[in-house]
Short mmCIF file of C-alpha atoms and ligand atoms in Angstrom, two decimals:
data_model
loop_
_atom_site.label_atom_id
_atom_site.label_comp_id
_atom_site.label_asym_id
_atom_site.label_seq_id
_atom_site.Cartn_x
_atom_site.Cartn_y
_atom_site.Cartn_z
CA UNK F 23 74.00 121.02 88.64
CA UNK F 24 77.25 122.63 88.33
CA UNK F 25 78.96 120.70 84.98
CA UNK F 26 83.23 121.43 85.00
CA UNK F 27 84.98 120.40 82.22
CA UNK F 28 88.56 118.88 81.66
CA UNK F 29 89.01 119.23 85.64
CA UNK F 30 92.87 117.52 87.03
CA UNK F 31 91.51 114.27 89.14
CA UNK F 32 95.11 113.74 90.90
CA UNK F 33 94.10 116.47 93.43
CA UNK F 34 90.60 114.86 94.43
CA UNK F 35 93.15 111.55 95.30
CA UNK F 36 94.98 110.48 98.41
CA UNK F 37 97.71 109.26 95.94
CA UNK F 38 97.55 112.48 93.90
CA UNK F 39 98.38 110.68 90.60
CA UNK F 40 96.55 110.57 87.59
CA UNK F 41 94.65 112.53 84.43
CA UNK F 42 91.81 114.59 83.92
CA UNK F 43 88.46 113.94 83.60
CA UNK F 44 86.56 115.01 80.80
CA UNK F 45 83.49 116.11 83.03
CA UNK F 46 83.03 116.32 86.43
CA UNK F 47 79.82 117.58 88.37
CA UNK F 48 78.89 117.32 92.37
CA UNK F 49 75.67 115.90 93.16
CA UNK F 50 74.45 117.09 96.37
CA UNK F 51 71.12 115.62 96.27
CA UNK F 52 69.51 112.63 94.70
CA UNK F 53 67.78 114.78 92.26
CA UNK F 54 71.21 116.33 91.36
CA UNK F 55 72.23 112.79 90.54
CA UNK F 56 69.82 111.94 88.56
CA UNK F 57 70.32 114.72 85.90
CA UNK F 58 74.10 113.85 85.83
CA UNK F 59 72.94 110.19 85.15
CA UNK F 60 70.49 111.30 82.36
CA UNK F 61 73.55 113.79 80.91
CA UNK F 62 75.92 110.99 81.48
CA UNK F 63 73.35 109.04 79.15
CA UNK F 64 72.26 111.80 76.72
CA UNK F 65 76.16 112.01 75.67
CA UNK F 66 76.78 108.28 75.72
CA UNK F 67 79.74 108.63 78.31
CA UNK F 68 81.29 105.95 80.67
CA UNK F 69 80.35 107.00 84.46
CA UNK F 70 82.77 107.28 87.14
CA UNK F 71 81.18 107.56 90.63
CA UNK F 72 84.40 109.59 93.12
CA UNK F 73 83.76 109.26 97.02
CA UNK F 74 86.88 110.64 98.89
CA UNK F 75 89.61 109.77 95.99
CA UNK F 76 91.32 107.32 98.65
CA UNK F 77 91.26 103.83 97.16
CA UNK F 78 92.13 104.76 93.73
CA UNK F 79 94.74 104.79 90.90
CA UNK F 80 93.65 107.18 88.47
CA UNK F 81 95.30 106.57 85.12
CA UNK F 82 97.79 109.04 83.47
CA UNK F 83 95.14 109.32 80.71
CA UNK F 84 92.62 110.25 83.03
CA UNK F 85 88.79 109.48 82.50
CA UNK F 86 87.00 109.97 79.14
CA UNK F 87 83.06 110.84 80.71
CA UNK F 88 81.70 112.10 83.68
CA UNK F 89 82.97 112.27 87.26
CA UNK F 90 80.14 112.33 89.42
CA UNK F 91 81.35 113.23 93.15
CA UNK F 92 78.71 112.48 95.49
CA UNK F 93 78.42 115.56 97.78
CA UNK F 94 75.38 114.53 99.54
CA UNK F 95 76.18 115.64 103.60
CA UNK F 96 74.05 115.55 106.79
CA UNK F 97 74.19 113.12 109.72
CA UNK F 98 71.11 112.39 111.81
CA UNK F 99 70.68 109.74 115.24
CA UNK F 100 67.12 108.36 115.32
CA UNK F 101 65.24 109.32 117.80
CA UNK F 102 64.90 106.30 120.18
CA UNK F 103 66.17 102.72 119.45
CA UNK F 104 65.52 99.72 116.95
CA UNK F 105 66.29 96.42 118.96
CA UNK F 106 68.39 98.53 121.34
CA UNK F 107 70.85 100.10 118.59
CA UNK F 108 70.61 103.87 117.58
CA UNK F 109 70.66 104.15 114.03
CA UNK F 110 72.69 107.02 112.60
CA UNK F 111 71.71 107.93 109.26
CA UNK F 112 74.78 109.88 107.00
CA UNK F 113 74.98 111.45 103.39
CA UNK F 114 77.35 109.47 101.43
CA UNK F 115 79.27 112.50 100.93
CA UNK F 116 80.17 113.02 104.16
CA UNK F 117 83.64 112.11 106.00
CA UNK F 118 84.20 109.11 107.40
CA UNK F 119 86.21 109.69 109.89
CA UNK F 120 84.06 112.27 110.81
CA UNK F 121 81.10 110.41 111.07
CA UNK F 122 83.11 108.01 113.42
CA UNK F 123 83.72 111.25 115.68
CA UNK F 124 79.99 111.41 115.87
CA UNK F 125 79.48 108.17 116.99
CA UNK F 126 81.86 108.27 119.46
CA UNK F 127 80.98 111.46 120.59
CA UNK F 128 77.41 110.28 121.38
CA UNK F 129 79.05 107.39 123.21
CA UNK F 130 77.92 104.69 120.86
CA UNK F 131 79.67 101.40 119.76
CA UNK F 132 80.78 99.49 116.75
CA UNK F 133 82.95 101.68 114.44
CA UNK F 134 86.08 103.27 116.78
CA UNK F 135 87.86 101.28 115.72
CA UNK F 136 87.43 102.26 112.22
CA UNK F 137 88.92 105.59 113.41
CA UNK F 138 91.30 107.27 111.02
CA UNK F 139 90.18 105.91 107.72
CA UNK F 140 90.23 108.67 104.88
CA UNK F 141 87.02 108.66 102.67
CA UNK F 142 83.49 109.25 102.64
CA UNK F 143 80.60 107.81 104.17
CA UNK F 144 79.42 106.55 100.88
CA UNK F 145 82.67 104.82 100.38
CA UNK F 146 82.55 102.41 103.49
CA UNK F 147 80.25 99.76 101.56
CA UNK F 148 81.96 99.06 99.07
CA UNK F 149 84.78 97.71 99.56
CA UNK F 150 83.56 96.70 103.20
CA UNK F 151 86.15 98.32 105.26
CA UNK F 152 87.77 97.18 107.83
CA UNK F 153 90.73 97.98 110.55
CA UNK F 154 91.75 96.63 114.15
CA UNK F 155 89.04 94.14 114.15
CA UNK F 156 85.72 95.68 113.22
CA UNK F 157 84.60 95.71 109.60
CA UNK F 158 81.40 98.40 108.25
CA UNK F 159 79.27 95.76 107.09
CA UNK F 160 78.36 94.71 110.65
CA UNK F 161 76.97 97.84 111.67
CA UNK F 162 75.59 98.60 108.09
CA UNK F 163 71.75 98.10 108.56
CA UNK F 164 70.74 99.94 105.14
CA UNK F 165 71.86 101.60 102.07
CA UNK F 166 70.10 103.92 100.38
CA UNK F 167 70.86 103.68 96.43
CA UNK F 168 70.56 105.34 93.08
CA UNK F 169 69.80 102.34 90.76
CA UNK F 170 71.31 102.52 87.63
CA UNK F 171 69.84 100.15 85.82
CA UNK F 172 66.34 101.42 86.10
CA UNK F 173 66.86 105.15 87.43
CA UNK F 174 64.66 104.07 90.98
CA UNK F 175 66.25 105.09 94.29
CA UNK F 176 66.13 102.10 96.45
CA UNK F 177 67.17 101.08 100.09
CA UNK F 178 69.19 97.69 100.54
CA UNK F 179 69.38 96.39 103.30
CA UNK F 180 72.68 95.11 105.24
CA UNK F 181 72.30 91.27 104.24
CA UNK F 182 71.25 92.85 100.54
CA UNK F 183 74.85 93.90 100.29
CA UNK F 184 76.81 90.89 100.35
CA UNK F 185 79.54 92.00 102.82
CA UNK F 186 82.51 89.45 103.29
CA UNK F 187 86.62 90.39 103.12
CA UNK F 188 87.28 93.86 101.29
CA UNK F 189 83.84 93.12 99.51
CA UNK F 190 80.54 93.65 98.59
CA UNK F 191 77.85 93.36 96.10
CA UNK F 192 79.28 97.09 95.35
CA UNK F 193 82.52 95.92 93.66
CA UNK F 194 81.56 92.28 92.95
CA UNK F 195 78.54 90.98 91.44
CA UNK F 196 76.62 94.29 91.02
CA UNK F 197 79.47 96.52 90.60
CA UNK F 198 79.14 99.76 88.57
CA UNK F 199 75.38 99.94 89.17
CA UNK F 200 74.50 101.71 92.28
CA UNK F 201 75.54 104.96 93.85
CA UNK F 202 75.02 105.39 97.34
CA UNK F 203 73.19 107.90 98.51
CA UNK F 204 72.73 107.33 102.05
CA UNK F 205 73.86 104.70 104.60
CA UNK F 206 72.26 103.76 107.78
CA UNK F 207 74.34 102.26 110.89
CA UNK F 208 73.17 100.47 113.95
CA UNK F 209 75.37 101.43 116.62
CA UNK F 210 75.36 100.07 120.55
CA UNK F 211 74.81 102.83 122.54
CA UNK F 212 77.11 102.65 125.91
CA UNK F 213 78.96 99.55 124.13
CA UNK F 214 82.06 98.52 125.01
CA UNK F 215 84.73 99.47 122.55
CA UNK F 216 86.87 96.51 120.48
CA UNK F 217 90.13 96.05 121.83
CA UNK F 218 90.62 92.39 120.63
CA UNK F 219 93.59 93.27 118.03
CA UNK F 220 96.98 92.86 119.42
CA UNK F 221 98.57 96.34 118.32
CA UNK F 222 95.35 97.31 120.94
CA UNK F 223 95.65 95.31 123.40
CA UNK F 224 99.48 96.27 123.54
CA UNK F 225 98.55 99.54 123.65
CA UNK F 226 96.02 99.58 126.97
CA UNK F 227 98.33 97.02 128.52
CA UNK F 228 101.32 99.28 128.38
CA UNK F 229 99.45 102.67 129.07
CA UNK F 230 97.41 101.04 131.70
CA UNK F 231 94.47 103.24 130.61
CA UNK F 232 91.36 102.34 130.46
CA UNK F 233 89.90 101.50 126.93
CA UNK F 234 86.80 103.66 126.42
CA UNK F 235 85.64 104.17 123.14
CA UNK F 236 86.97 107.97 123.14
CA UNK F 237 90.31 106.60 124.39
CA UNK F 238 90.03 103.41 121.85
CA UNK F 239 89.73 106.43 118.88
CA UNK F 240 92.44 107.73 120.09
CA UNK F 241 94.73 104.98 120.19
CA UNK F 242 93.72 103.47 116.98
CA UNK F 243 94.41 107.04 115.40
CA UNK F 244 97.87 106.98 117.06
CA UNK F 245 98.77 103.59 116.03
CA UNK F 246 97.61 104.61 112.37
CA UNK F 247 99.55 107.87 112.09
CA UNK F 248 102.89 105.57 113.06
CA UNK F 249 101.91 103.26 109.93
CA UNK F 250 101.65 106.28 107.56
CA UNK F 251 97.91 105.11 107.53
CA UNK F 252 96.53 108.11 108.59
CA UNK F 253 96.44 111.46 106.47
CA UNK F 254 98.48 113.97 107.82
CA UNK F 255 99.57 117.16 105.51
CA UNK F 256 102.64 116.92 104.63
CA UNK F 257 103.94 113.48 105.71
CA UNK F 258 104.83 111.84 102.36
CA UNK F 259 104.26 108.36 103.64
CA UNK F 260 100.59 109.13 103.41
CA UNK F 261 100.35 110.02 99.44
CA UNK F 262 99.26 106.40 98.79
CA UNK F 263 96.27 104.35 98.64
CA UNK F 264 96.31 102.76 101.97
CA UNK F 265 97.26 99.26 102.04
CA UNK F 266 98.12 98.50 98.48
CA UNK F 267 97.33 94.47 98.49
CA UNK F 268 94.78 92.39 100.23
CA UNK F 269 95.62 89.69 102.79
CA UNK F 270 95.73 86.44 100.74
CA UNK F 271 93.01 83.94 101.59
CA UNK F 272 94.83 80.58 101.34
CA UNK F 273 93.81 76.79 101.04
CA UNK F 274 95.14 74.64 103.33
CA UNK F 275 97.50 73.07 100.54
CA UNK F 276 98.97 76.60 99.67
CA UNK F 277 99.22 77.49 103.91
CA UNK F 278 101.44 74.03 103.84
CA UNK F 279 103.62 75.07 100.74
CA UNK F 280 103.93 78.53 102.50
CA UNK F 281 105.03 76.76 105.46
CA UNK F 282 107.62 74.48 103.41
CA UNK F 283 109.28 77.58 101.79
CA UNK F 284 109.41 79.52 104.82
CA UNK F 285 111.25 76.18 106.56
CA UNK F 286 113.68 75.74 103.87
CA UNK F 287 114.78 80.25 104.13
CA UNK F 288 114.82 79.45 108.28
CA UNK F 289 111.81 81.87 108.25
CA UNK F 290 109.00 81.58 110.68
CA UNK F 291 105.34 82.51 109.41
CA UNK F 292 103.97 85.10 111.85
CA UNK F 293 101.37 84.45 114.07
CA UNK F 294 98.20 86.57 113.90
CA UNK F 295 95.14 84.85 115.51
CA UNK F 296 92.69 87.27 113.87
CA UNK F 297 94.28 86.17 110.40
CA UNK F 298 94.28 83.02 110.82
CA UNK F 299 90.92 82.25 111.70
CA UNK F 300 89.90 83.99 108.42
CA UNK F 301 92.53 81.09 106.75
CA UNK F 302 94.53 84.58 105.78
CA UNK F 303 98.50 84.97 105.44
CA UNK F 304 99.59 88.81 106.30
CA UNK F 305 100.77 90.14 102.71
CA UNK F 306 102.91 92.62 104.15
CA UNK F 307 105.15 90.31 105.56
CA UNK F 308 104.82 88.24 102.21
CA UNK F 309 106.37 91.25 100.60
CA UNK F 310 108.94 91.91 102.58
CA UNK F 311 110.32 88.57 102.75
CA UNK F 312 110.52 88.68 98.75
CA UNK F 313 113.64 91.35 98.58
CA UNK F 314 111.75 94.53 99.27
CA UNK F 315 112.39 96.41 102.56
CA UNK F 316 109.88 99.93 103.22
CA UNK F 317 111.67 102.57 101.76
CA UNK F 318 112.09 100.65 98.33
CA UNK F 319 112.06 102.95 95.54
CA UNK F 320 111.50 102.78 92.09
CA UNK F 321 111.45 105.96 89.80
CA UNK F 322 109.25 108.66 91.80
CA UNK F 323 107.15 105.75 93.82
CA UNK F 324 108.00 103.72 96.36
CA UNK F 325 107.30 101.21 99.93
CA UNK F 326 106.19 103.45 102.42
CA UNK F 327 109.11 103.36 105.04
CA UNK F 328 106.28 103.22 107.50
CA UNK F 329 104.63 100.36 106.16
CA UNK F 330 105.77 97.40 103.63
CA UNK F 331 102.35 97.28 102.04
CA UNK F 332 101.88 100.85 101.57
CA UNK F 333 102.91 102.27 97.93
CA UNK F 334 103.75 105.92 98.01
CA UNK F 335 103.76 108.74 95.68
CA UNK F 336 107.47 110.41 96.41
CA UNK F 337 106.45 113.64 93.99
CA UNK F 338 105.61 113.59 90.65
CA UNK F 339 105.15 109.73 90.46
CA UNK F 340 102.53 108.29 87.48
CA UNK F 341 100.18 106.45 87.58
CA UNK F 342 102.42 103.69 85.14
CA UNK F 343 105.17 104.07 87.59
CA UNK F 344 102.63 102.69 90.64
CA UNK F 345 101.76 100.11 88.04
CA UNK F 346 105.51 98.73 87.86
CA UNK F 347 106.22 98.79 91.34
CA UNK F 348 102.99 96.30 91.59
CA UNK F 349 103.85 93.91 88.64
CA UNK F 350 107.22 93.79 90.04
CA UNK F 351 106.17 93.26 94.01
CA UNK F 352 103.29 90.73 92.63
CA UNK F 353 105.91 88.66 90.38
CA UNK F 354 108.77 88.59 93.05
CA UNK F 355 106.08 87.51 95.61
CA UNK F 356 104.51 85.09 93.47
CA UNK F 357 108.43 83.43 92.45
CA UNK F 358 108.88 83.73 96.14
CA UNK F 359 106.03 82.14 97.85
CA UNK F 360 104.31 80.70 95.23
CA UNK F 361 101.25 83.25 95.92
CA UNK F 362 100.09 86.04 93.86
CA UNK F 363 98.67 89.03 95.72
CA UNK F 364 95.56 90.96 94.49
CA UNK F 365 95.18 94.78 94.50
CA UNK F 366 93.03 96.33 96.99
CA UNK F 367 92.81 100.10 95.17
CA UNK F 368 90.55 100.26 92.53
CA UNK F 369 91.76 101.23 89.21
CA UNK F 370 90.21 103.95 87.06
CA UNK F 371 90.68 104.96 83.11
CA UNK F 372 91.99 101.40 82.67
CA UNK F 373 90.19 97.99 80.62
CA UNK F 374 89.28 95.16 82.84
CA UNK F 375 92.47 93.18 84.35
CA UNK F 376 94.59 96.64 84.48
C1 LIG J 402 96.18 106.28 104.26
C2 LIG J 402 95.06 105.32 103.93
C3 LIG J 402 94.67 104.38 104.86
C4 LIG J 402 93.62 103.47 104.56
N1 LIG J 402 93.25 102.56 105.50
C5 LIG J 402 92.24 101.68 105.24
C6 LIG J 402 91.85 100.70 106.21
O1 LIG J 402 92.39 100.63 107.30
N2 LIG J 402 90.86 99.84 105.87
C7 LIG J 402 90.23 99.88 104.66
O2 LIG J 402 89.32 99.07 104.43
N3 LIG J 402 90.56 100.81 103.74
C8 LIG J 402 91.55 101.70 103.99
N4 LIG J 402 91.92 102.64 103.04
C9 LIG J 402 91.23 102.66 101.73
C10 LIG J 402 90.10 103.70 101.62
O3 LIG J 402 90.25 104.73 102.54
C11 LIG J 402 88.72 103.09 101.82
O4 LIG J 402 88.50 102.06 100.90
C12 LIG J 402 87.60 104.13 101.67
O5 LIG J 402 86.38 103.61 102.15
C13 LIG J 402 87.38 104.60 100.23
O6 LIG J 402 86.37 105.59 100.25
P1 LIG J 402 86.41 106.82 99.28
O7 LIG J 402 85.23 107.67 99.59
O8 LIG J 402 87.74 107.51 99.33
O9 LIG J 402 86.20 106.10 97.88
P2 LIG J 402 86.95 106.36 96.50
O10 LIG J 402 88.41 106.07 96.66
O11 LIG J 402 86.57 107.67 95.94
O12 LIG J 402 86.30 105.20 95.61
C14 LIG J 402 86.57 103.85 95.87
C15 LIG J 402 85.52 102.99 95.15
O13 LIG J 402 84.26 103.22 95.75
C16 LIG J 402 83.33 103.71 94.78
N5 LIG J 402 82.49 104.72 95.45
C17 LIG J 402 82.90 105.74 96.26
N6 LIG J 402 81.82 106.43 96.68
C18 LIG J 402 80.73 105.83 96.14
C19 LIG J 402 79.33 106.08 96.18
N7 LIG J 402 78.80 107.10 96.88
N8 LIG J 402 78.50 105.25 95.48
C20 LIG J 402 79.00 104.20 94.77
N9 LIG J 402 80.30 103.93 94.68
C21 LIG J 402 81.16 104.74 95.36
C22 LIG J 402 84.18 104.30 93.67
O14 LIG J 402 83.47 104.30 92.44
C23 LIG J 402 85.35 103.35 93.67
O15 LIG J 402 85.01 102.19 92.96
C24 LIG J 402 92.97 103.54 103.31
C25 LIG J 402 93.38 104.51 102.36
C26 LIG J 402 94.41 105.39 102.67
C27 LIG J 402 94.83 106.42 101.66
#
C-alpha cells in the first residue's frame, strides 16, 4: 500500500476545485483496503472513499484524513446466462464509460444509454445514475462491499441497495459505511436498445438510422458532448460536476402553485412525459426562468453556456465561489417558484448541511 501525503485533490476532480488531502493511498485489491481502513483507524482519521472525482465539491480546505481511491480494475462476462441475462462482473475502479463500451461491444442491453457518464464503476451505485431513460440500479444484480462497520466483505444484492431517484442505501440510510469493491450487472444480450427519451427519438427520426445499441452509444454520446455533459479536454463547459441540482419531486399542491406562478409570468411549464410520470418538474428550466441565462458568471464560476444546470469552473474558481453561485441560484429559485432545489454533487471537507 502506497501511503502519499499532503497530495492536491482538485486534479483527481472533474470540477478541478478544491484542497489537499492529508493522506491519500490506492487500493487495488480488497486486501489493500483493508490496511488503509485499519491505518485510517490506527490514526483516528475521518475516511474519504474517491471513485472518479466527478460528483464532487472538494472544499478549499481540503480533507483532514485519508483518501482512499479505489483502484480495483478487471471486467469479466459470465460464462453462460442467469435467467437469460449475462452478468458482467467489473472492479469498482474501473471506467464507466468504459465498461458501457464493453457491454455494447458484446452486443448486450440495458446501460447505452448510460453512455458518456464520467466516473468509475464503483461510483454508479451510489447515487443510482441515470441518463436518457435508463437508470444503474435496474441492471445492478449485486454489489460486492467492504463493510465498515465490522471489517467483513459482503455482497448485496440489487433490492439490498435501495435504488430510487439519484439514490441509494449508499448515500442515504447507510451512507459512509461501505466501499464497493465490485459490482455485478445483468445485461440482455441481443436487447433492443432504449430510445424512449425524446432528445432520442428526435435523433433516429431525423437521421433515419436505425437505433442499434452501437448506434444508440453513439447518439447519446453526441447529444451529451452538445450539453457540455461529456468530458472532452479542453472544452471548459465540462470542468463541472455534471448536472448541479436534482429534478424536484413535487406534491400535487406545489405542481398547482408552480402552475399558478407560471400563469401569472405568461410562462408555460414544459412538457416532459418521462418527468412527469415520476411527479418531477425539470430544474433546469426552473433556473432559468429565475433571472439566470447559461453563461451567467459570478467571480471565476459560472452556468455552463451549454447547459442551465451545469456549474462550471472558468479557471481558478474555489470551491466557496461554487458555493455562492448555489445559495444564490437556490434562493432566487426558491423566491421565484416557491421551490428550493437540492444539490446533486456531493460535498467533501464540509459539516453536515454544507
Ligand atoms: C460532465 C458530467 C456529466 C454527468 N452526467 C451524469 C448523468 O447523466 N447522470 C448521473 O447520474 N450523473 C452524472 N454525472 C455525475 C457523476 O458522473 C456520477 O455521479 C458518477 O457515477 C460519480 O462517480 P465517481 O466515480 O466519479 O464518484 P466520485 O465523484 O468520486 O464520488 C461520488 C460519491 O460516490 C462515493 N464513491 C465513489 N466510489 C465509491 C466506492 N467505490 N465505494 C463507495 N463509495 C464510493 C464517494 O465517496 C462520493 O460520496 C455527471 C458528471 C459530470 C462531470
Amino acid at each position: 500500500m502506497l501511503l502519499q501525503e499532503d497530495i492536491p485533490l482538485a486534479p483527481l476532480t472533474t470540477f478541478r476545485i478544491g484542497g489537499a488531502a492529508r493522506f491519500l493511498v490506492e487500493a487495488a485489491s480488497s486486501a489493500d483496503v483493508e490496511e488503509a481502513v485499519a491505518f485510517a483507524h490506527s490514526r483516528n482519521l475521518p475516511l474519504f472513499v474517491l471513485g472518479g472525482g466527478s460528483n464532487l465539491v472538494v472544499a478549499d480546505a481540503g480533507w483532514p484524513g485519508l483518501v482512499l481511491k479505489v483502484a480495483i480494475f478487471g471486467i469479466e462476462k459470465h460464462s453462460g446466462l442467469e435467467d437469460g441475462k449475462s452478468l458482467f462482473e467489473a472492479g469498482a475502479g474501473e471506467s464507466w464509460d468504459e465498461f458501457v463500451a464493453r457491454a455494447v461491444g458484446s452486443d448486450c442491453a440495458g446501460v447505452e444509454c448510460l453512455s458518456g457518464i464520467p466516473g468509475s464503476v464503483g461510483g454508479t451505485p451510489v447515487q443510482n445514475v441515470g441518463a436518457y431513460g435508463q437508470e444503474v440500479g435496474d441492471t445492478v444484480q449485486s454489489v460486492e462491499v467492504f463493510d465498515l462497520k465490522d471489517g467483513q466483505v459482503r455482497e448485496l444484492c440489487g433490492e439490498a441497495c435501495g435504488f430510487a431517484y439519484r439514490s441509494s442505501v449508499f448515500n442515504t440510510t447507510e451512507r459512509g459505511r461501505f466501499i464497493i469493491l465490485r459490482v455485478v450487472y445483468a445485461l440482455t444480450p441481443g436487447g433492443r436498445p432504449h430510445t424512449e427519451y425524446a432528445d432520442l427519438k428526435r435523433h433516429f427520426e431525423e437521421s433515419g438510422s436505425s437505433p442499434t445499441l452501437a448506434a444508440t452509444r453513439a447518439a447519446v454520446r453526441q447529444i451529451r458532448s452538445r450539453k457540455g455533459m461529456l468530458i472532452i479536454e479542453g472544452d471548459p463547459d465540462c470542468r463541472s460536476a455534471g448536472s448541479f441540482f436534482k429534478n424536484p419531486v413535487v406534491s400535487e399542491q406545489q405542481h398547482g402553485e408552480l402552475l399558478r406562478r407560471a400563469t401569472a409570468k405568461a410562462l408555460t411549464l414544459p412538457s416532459y412525459p418521462a418527468l412527469e410520470k415520476a411527479h418531477k418538474v425539470s430544474a433546469a428550466w426552473l433556473v432559468e426562468h429565475s433571472g439566470f441565462t447559461r453563461g451567467y458568471r459570478l467571480g471565476s464560476v459560472g452556468i455552463s453556456s451549454k447547459h442551465a444546470l451545469a456549474i462550471v469552473n472558468l479557471g481558478g474558481a474555489t470551491a466557496a465561489e461554487v458555493l455562492a453561485l448555489k445559495n444564490q441560484i437556490q434562493q432566487r429559485v426558491e423566491q421565484t417558484w416557491g421551490i428550493r432545489l437540492d444539490p446533486e454533487p456531493v460535498f467533501v471537507g464540509y459539516g453536515p448541511g454544507a
